[in-house]
XYZ file of C-alpha atoms in Angstrom:
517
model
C 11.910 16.312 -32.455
C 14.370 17.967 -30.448
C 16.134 16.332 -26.911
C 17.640 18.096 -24.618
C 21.365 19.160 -24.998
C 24.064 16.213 -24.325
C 27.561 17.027 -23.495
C 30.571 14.956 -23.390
C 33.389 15.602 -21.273
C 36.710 13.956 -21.498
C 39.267 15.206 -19.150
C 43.020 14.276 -20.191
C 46.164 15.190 -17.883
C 47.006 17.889 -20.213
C 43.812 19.172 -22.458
C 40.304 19.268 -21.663
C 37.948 18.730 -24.776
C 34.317 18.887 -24.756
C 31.027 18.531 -27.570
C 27.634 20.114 -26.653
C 25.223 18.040 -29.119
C 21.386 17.991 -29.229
C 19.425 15.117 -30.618
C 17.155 16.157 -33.627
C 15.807 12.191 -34.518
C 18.568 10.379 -35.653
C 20.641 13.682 -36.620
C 23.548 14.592 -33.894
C 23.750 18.833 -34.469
C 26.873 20.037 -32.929
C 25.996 23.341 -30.906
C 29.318 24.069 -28.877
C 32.699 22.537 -28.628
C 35.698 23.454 -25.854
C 39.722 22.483 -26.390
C 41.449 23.825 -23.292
C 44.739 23.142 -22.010
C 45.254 22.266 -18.736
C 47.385 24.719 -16.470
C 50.455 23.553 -16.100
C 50.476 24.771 -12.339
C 47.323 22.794 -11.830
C 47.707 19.377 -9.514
C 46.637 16.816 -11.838
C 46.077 14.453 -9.111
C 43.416 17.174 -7.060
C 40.075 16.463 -8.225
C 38.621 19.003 -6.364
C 40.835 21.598 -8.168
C 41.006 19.763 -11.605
C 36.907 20.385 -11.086
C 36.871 23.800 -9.983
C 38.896 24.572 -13.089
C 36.722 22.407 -15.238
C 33.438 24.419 -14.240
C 35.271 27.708 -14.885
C 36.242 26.557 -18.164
C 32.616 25.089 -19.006
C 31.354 28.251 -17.552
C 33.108 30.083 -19.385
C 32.038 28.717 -22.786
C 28.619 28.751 -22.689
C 28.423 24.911 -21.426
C 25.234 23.865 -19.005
C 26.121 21.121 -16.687
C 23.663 18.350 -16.944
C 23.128 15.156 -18.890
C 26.894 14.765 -19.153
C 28.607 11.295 -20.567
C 32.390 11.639 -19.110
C 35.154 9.974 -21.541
C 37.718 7.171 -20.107
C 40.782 6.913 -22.301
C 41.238 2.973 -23.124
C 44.842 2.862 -21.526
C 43.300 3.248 -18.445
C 41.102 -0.006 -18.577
C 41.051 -4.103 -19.421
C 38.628 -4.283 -22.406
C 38.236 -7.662 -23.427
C 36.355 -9.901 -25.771
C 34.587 -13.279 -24.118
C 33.379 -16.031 -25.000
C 31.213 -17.214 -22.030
C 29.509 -20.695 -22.366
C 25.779 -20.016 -21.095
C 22.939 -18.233 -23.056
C 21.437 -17.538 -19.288
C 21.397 -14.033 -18.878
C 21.034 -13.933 -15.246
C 24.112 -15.722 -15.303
C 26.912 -13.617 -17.370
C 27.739 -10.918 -14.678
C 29.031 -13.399 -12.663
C 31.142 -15.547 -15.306
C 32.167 -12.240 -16.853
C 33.334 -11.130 -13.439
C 35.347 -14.268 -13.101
C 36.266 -14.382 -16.905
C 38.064 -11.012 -16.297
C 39.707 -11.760 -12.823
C 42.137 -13.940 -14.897
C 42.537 -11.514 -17.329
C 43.497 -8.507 -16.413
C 46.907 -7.524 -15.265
C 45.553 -5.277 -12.031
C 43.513 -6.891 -8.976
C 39.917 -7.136 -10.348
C 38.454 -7.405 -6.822
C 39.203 -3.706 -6.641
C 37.696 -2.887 -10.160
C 34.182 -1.964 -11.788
C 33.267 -4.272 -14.679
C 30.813 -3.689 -17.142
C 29.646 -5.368 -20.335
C 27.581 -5.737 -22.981
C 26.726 -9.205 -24.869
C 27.969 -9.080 -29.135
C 26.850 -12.179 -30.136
C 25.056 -15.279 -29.140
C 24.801 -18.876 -30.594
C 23.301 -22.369 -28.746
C 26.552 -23.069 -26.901
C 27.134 -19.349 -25.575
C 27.181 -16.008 -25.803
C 29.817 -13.469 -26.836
C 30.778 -10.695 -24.487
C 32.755 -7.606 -24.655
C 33.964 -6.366 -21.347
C 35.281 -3.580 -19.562
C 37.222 -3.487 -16.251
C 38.330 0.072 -14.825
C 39.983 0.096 -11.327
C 37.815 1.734 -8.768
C 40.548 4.009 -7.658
C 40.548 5.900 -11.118
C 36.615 5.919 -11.550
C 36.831 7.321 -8.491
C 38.812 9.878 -9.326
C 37.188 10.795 -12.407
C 33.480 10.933 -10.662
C 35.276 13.437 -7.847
C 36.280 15.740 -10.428
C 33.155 15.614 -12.298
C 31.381 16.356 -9.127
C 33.647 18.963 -7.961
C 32.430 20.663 -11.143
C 29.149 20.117 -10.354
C 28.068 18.162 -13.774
C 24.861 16.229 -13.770
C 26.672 12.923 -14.762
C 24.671 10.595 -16.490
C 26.925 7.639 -18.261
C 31.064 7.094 -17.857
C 32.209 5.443 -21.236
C 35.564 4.604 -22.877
C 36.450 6.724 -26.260
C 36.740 3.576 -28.024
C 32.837 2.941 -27.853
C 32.410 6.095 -29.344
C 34.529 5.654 -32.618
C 32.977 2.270 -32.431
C 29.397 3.856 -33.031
C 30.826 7.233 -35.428
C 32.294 3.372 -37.738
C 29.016 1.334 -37.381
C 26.841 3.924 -38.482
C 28.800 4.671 -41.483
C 27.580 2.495 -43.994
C 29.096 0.134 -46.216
C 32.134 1.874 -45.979
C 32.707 0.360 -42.756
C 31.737 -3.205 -43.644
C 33.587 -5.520 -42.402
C 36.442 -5.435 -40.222
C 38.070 -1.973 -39.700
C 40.646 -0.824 -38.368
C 40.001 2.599 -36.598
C 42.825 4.765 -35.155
C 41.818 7.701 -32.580
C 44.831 10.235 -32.691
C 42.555 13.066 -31.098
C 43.509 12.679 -27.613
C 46.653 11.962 -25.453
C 47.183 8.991 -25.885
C 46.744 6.433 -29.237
C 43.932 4.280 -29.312
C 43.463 1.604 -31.916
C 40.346 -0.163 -32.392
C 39.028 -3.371 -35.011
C 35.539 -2.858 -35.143
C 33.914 -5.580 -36.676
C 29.759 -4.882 -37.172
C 29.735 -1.891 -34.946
C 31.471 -4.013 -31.953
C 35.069 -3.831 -30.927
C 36.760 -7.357 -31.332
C 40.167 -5.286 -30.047
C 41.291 -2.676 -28.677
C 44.938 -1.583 -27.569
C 46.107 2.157 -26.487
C 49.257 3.645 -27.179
C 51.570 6.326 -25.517
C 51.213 9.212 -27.541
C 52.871 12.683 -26.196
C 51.317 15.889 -28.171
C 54.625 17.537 -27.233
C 56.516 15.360 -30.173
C 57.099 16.928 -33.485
C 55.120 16.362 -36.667
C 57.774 13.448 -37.994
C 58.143 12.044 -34.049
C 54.020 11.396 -34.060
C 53.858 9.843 -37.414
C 56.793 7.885 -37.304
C 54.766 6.916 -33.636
C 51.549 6.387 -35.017
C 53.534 3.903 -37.693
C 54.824 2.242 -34.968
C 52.292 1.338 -32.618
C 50.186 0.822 -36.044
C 52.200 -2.019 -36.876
C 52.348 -3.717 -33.165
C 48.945 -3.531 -32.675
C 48.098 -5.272 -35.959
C 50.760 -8.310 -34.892
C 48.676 -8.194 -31.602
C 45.559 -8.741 -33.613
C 46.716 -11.068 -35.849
C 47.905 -13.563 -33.279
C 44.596 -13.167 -31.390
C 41.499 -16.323 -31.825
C 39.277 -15.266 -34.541
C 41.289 -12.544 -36.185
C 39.394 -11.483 -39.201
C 40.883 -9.533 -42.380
C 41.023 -5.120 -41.919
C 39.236 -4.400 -44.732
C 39.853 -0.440 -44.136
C 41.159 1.958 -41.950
C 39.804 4.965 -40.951
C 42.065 7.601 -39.116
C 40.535 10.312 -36.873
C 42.363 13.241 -35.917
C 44.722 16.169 -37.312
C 43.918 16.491 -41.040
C 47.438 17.048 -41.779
C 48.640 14.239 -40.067
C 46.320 12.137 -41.461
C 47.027 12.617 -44.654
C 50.516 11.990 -44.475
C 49.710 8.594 -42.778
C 47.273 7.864 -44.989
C 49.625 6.567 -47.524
C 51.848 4.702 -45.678
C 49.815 2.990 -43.446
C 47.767 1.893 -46.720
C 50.971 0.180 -48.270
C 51.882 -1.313 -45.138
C 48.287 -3.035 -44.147
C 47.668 -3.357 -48.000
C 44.144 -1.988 -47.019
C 42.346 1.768 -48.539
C 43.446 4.229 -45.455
C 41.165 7.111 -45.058
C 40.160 10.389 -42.608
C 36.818 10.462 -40.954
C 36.225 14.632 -42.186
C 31.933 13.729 -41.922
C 28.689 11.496 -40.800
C 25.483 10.988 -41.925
C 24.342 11.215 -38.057
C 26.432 14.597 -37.261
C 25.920 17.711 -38.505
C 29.288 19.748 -37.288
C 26.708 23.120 -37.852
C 30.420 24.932 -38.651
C 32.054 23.526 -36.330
C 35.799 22.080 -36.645
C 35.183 18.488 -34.405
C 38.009 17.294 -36.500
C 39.566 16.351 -32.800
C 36.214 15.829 -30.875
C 35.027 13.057 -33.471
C 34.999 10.113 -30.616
C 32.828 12.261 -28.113
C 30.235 13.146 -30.578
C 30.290 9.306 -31.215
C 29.910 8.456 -27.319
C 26.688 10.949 -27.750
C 25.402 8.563 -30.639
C 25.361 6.064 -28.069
C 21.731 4.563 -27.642
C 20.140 4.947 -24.138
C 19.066 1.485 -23.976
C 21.328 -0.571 -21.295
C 23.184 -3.936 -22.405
C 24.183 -2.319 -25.508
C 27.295 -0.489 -24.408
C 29.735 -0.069 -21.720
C 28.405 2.517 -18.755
C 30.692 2.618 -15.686
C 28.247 4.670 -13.845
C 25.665 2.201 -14.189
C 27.431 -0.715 -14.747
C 24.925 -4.621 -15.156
C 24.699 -6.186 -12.464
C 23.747 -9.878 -11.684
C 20.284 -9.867 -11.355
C 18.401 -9.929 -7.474
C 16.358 -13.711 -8.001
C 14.989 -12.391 -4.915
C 13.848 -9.716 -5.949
C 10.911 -10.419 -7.912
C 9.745 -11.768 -4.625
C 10.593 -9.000 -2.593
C 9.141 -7.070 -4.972
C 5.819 -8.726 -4.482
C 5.960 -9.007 -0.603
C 6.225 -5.331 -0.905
C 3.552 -5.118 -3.472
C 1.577 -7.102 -0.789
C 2.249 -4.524 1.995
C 1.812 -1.554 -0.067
C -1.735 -2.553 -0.444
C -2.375 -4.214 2.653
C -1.078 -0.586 4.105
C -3.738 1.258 1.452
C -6.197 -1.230 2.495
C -5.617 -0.486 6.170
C -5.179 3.266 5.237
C -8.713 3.828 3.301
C -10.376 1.330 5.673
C -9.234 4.085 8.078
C -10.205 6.959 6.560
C -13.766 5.359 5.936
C -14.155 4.259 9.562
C -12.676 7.776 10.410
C -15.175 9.667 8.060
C -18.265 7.025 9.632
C -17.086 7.704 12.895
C -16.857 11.484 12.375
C -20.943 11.444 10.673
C -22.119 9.136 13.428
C -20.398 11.690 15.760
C -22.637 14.308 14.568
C -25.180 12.264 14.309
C -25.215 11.360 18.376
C -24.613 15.017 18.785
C -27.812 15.978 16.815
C -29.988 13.317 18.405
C -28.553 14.099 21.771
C -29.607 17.792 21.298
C -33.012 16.442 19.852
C -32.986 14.499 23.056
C -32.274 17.196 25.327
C -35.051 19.166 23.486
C -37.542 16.388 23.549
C -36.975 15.063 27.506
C -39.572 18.209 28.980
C -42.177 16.686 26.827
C -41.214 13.243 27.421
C -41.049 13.606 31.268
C -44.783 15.402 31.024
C -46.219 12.842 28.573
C -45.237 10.253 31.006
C -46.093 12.142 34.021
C -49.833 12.620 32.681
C -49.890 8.950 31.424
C -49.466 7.849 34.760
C -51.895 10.174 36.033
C -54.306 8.835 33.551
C -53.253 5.259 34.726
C -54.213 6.055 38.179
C -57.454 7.762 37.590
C -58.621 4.793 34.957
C -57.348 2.608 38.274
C -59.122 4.279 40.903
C -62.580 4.492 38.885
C -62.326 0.544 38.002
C -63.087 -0.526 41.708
C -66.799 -0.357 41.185
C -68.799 -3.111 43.064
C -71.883 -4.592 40.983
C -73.510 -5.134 44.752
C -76.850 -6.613 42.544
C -75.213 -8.618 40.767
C -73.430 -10.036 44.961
C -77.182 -10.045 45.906
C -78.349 -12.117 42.877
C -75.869 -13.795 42.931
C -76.678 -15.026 46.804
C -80.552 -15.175 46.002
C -79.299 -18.018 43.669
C -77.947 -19.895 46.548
C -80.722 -19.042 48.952
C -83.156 -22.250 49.831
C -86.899 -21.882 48.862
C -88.343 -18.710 51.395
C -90.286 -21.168 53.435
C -87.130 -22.686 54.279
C -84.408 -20.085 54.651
C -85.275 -16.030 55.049
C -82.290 -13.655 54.879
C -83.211 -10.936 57.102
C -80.447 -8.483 56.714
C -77.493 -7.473 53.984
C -75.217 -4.996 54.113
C -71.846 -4.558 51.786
C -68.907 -2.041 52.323
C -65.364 -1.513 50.297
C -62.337 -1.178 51.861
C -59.942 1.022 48.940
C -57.452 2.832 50.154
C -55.009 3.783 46.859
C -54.044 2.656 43.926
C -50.747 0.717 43.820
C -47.283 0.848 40.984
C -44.714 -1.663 41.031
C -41.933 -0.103 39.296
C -39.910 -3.229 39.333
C -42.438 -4.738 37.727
C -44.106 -2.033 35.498
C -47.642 -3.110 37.280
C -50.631 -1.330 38.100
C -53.101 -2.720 40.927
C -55.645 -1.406 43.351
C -55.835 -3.621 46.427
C -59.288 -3.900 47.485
C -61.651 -5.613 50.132
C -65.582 -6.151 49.988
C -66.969 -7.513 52.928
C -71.024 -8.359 53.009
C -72.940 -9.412 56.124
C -75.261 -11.063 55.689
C -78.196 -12.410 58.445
C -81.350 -14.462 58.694
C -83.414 -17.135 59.640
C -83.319 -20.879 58.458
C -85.735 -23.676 59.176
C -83.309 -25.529 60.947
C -79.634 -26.171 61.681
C -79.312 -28.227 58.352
C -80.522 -26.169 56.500
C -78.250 -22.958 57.226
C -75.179 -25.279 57.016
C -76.186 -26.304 53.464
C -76.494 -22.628 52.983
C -73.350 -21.775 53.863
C -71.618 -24.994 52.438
C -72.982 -23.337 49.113
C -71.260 -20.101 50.091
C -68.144 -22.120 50.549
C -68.397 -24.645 47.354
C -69.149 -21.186 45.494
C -65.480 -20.133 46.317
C -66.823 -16.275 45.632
C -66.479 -15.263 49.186
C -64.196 -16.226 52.332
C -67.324 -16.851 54.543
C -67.094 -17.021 58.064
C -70.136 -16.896 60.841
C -70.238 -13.370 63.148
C -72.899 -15.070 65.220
C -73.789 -18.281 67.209
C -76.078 -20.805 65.002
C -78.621 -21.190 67.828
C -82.316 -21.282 67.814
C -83.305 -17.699 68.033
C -85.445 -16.782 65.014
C -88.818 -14.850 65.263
C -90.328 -15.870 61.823
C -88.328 -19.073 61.251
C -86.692 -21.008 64.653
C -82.875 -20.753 63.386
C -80.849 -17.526 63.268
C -77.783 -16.937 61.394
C -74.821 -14.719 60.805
C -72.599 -14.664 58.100
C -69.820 -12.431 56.700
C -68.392 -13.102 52.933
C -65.539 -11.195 52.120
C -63.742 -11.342 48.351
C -61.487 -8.573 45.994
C -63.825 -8.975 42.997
C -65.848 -6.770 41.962
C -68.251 -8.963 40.901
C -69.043 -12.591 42.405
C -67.169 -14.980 40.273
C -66.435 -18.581 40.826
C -63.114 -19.730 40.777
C -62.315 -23.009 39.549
C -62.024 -25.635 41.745
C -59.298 -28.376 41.363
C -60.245 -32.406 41.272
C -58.718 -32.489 44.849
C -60.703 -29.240 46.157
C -63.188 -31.182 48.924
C -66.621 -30.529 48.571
C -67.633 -31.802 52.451
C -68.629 -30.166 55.120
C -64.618 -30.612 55.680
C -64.030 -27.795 53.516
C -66.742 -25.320 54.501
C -64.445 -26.031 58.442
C -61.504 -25.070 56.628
C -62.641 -22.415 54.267
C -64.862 -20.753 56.819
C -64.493 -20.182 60.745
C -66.648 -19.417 63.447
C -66.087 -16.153 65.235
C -67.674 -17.135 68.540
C -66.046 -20.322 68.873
C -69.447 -21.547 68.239
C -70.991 -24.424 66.207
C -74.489 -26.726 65.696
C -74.535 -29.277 67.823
């Protein structure tokens, strides 16, 4: 399956080389490659010029500009191997950070510093770092974004002859020895499993004659194996693989063989890269950067170079986790309510209309329930006068005894009555019955009338003097009863209510100022 195009970039004071590569699995297929050299009117130390030219250049040759790895030659950087003693990962940016400010020979305050760990035991771990000073990432990043390139890793050459060697097989077992005479400068590498246990770079001018570079390569061949040799650990070169001008390499091939005492060869192919015609005899390191794997911690990356890890983090991380959902929480809560609110809105507006439909008929229902109210009121006051007169005739002495002569009743109704307060109906009324006669005696009439009064039907008071004036029985009487029922009915009297002729005084009074003497 097919990735999308990779292109490394490295950018030299006096060549510009570049490798347009697409991924097919495991396979590296070559599609375009650029060797350009630099104007030699061109300020070197302009980035914004030295990136204008790059994009014309680019341009030019067919190159996009994304997913770009840019190439750092190793004589501009500290690459060293450390032995750090923790197996805590969360602690080796830090110790590599110190580790490297007393190694390198430029301020490492004012450098990047990346790394990747090699090897790990109980006692430690194994680290190779890589410390470029800011000013000159800097500088490279300016240019890359004065020619607009989508830059996605910065990496030394090195790594990438370290991958073409690791991927080779057992022709690479073991320690070897590789030397990069494809750029400007000389860069010699031991690679030992795939990771470089030292590096050292060389000054190598492309202006010097065919004798003048070998006799340099020869040279710097044979310092940088004393180097190695007098470093901690130094295994055996088991091989050496050269990468660069075919001619060249053959005539070193030789000689550097007899003087290492090791089988010197030229990298002309790869199982991973497939050239697809194409003469990346010089290019061979930056199709190796584009072997790289994407995975961090496993090579060096300038533009995203490890850093020590946030412990904080994980509980910022959840703090915001918290207040991401206390915020959706809050959020759908308020587009709930919202969408309630908005239905209970129309809701009140469709019961308000139903209301305003509905009040006429309301208003007249009540309207002709009150008028029903009244009328059902005003027909109730009906006085059951037989059932007064019986009810008299029961209290009435024995006809030889006491005669009632006369008996009239009236009702006094004037309305019916609403207290709204109150949501009561009444209808205030007053029946009033006279009643006259004749009793045998004085006694007699009073025990009438105490009756009346014990009876607690009426309010009974006398119209008339109680004097003897009777024409069938010698004592004459007058009486008037007034009460609000409509029918006589006792109302109960309390253990205190008196029963005497004291209460018939009270209860009842004597119009004339009259009484029996």
């Amino acid at each position: 399956m097919f990735s999308r195009p990779a292109i490394a970039i490295d950018i030299g004071r006096q060549r510009l080389r570049a490798l347009l590569a697409q991924r097919d699995g495991t396979m590296l297929r070559v599609k375009r490659t650029l060797i350009e050299e630099i104007p030699s009117d061109l300020d070197g130390d302009d980035p914004a010029a030295i990136g204008a030219w790059v994009q014309s250049q680019l341009k030019r040759a067919g190159f996009p500009r994304g997913n770009v790895t840019l190439s750092l030659a190793r004589e501009h950087v500290g690459l060293k191997r450390l032995h750090l003693p923790t197996t805590d990962v969360h602690e080796l940016p830090e110790m590599t950070r110190l580790a490297m400010q007393q190694e390198m020979p430029f301020d490492a305050d004012g450098a990047v510093i990346d790394f990747f760990p090699v090897a790990q035991t109980e006692r430690g771990t194994t680290v190779v770092a890589v410390a470029v000073p800011k000013s000159r990432l800097d500088q490279s990043v300016s240019a890359a974004r004065a020619a607009r390139l989508g830059l996605q890793r910065i990496s030394l050459r090195s790594m990438g002859s370290a991958l073409l060697l690791k991927n080779l097989g057992e022709r690479t077992a073991g320690s070897v020895l590789a030397i990069d005479i494809t750029g400007e400068s000389l860069e010699f590498c031991v690679i030992d499993d795939g990771a470089v246990r030292f590096s050292r770079a060389a000054e190598f001018s492309p202006d010097y004659s065919r004798e003048a570079r070998i006799d340099a390569v020869i040279t710097e061949t044979r310092r940088t194996w004393m180097s190695y040799r007098m470093s901690e650990d130094a295994a055996e070169i088991t091989r050496v693989i050269l990468m660069g001008d075919k001619e060249i390499c053959d005539d070193l091939r030789g000689r550097l063989s007899e003087m290492l005492r090791v089988e010197a060869e030229r990298l002309e192919s790869h199982p991973l890269v497939d050239p697809e015609g194409h003469d990346i005899g010089r290019l061979w390191p930056l199709a190796g950067m584009l072997l790289e794997p994407d995975e961090k911690n496993t090579t060096i990356d300038f533009a995203h170079p490890t850093q020590a890890p946030d412990r904080a983090a994980a509980q910022r991380k959840r703090m915001l986790y918290a207040a991401g959902l206390g915020v959706l929480v809050i959020l759908g809560a308020w587009t709930f309510a919202n969408r309630d609110l908005a239905r209970l809105e129309a809701e009140s507006a469709r019961l308000l209309e139903t209301q305003q439909e509905l009040l006429p008929r309301y208003m007249r229902y009540h309207r002709e329930n009150y008028r029903l109210e009244h009328i059902e009121r005003w027909e109730s006051v009906r006085v059951d006068w037989l059932e007064h007169l019986q009810y008299l005739a029961s209290l009435t002495p024995p006809p030889d005894q006491l005669v009632l002569g006369s008996w009239t009743g009236n009702i006094q109704f004037r309305q019916v009555e609403y207290d709204a307060r109150r949501d009561v109906w009444s209808s205030p009324r007053q029946i009033t019955i006279n009643a006259s006669g004749e009793a045998r005696d004085r006694a007699t009439a009073d025990r009438f009338r105490d009756a009346l009064v014990r009876g607690s039907v009426y309010d009974t008071s006398s119209t008339g003097p109680d004097a003897p004036s009777g024409r069938r029985l010698p004592y004459g009487f007058s009486y008037r009863l007034q009460t609000d029922n409509d029918q006589p009915r006792e109302n109960e009297a309390s253990p205190d209510s008196p029963s005497t002729e004291d209460e018939a005084v009270t209860r009842g009074s004597v119009t004339d100022g009259e009484g029996a003497s």
